[in-house]
XYZ file of C-alpha atoms in Angstrom:
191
model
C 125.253 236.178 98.145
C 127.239 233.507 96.804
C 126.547 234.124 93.709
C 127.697 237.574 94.225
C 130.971 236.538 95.710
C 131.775 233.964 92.547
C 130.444 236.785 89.902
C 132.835 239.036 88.610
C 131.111 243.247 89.686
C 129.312 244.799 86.344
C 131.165 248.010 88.423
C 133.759 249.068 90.876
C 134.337 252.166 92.270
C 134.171 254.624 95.112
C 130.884 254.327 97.750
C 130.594 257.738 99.595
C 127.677 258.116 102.490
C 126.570 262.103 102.325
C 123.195 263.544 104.247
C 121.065 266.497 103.429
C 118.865 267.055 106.296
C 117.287 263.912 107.444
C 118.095 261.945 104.087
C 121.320 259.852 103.912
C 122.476 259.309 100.352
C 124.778 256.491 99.467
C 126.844 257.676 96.665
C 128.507 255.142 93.855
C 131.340 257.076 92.650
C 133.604 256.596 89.864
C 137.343 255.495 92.117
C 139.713 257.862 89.735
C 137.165 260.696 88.427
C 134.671 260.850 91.134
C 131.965 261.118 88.521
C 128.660 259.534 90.191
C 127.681 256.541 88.870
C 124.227 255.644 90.763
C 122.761 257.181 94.197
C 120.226 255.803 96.655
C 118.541 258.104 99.252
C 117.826 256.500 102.491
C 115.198 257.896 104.420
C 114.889 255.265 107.120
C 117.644 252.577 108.381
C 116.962 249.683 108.686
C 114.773 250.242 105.852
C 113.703 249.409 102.018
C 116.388 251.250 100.493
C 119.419 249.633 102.478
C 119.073 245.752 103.477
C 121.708 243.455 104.416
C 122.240 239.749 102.593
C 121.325 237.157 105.470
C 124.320 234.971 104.873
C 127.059 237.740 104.188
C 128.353 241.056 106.444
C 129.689 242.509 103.077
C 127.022 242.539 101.041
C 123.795 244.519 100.601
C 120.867 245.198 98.169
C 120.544 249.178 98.150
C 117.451 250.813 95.531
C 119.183 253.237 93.812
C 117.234 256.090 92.374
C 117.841 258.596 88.769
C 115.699 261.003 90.333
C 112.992 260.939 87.534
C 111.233 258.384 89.412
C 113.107 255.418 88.266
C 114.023 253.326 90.540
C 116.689 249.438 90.830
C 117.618 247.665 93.488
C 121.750 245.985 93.034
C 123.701 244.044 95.078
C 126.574 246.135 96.478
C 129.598 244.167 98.116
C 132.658 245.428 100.144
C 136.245 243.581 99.287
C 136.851 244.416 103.374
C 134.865 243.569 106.165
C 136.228 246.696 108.084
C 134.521 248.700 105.188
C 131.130 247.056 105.666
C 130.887 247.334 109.031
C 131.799 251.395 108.519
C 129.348 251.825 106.313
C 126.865 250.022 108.575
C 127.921 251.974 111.451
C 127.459 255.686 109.058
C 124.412 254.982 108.550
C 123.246 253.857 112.391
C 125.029 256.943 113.473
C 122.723 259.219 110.477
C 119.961 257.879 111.553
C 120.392 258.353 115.537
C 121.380 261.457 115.079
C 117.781 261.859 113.111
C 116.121 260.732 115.923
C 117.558 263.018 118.657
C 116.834 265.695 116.386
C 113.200 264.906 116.519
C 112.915 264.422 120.026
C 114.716 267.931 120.708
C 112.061 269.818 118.410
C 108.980 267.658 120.416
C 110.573 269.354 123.515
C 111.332 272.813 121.857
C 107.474 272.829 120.934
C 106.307 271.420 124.440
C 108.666 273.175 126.971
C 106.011 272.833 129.577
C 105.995 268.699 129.809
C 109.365 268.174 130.916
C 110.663 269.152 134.392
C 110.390 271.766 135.952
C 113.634 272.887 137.873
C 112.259 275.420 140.929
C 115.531 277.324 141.635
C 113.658 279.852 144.265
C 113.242 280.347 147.873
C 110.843 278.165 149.862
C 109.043 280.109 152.950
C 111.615 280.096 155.700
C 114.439 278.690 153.718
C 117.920 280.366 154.449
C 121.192 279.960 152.819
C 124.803 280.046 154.663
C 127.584 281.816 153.222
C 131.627 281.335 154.692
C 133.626 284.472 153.299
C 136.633 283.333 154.131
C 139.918 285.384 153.836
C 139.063 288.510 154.145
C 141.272 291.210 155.134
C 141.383 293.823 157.598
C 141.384 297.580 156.734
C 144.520 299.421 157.021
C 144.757 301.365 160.203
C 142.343 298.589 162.239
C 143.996 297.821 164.994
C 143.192 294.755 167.348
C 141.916 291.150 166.775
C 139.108 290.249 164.155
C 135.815 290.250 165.608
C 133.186 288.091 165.166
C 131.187 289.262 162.587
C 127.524 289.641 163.730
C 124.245 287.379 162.336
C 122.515 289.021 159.928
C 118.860 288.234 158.308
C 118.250 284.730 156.810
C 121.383 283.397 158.522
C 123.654 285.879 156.415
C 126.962 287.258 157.958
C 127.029 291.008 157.169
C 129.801 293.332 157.925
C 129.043 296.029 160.760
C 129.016 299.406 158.702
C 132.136 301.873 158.947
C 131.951 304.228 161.895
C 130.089 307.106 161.327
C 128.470 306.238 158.112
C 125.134 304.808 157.454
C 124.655 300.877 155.939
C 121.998 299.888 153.782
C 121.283 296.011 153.522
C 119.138 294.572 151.254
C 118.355 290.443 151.960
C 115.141 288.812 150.158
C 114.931 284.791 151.472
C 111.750 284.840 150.111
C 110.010 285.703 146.750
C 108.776 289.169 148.036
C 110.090 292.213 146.608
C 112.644 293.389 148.753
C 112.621 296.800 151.167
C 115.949 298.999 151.857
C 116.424 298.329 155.325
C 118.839 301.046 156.252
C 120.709 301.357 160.327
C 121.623 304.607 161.801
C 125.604 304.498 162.672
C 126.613 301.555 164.901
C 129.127 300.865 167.179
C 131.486 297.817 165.916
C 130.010 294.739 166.866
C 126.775 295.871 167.891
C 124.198 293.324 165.577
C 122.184 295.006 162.657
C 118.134 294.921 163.497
């Protein structure tokens, strides 16, 4: 690399990091034009196509390709530090990304290995629910009564005088039945 550092560059220009699917492509740009000069795609990182000089952060031997199967490998140096390590980090971050890709398609194709999440019922589980604010009709007149215990440890609302209630409550996994009450008088519990 010190020979790089001394040497005045054959080129200078514009690098540019792009990705098509999986492949990253490092992009030597002409600065004013943007005409490409030379490109090298990266398939894997750390990897033949991208290495870093042992004694230098800013420089790096990338094997640029014409795309008729010619291939070169140059030394590539950054004036800035900052601008190495960015280009360092564009790549990690390509490549990551890469790699969670993969490992969402493994799981897409094998749903069945990961966990399992069991939302339902166990036998003889029972759930509590607090309504809390509710108000009273218009027209009822004296103090709120407790409502009675219903099936599965559910509060249910005596049905309105004279009418006929139909409750349906399924703890467990069995397909439910209409479980209907004749008129009531308030506060007497549902069966």
């Amino acid at each position: 690399s010190s020979e790089l550092q001394s040497a005045q560059p054959a080129w200078s220009g514009r690098l540019r990091i792009t990705a098509k699917g999986k492949i990253a492509f490092i992009k030597l740009e002409d600065k004013t034009s943007g005409e490409l000069f030379a490109q090298a795609p990266v398939e894997q990182f750390p990897g033949i196509a991208v290495e870093s000089v042992t004694d230098s952060s800013r420089y790096f031997v990338i094997r640029i390709e014409d795309g008729n199967g010619r291939r070169a490998f140059i030394g590539v140096g950054f004036v800035d530090r900052g601008d190495a390590f960015d280009f360092n980090v564009a790549l990690q971050d390509h490549f990551k990304w890469v790699r969670q890709q993969s490992e969402l398609a493994k799981q897409a194709e094998n749903p069945d290995q990961g966990p399992k999440l069991d939302l339902g019922f166990k036998e003889g589980q029972t759930i509590k629910l607090n309504i809390a604010n509710m108000k009273k009709k218009e027209g009822a007149t004296g103090n709120a009564r407790p409502r009675p215990a219903g099936l599965g440890g559910l509060s249910l609302l005596p049905p309105p005088p004279g009418g006929k209630s139909s409750a349906s409550v399924c703890p467990s996994r069995e397909r439910p039945s209409s479980l209907s009450a004749p008129a009531q008088l308030p506060g007497t519990p549902i069966t």
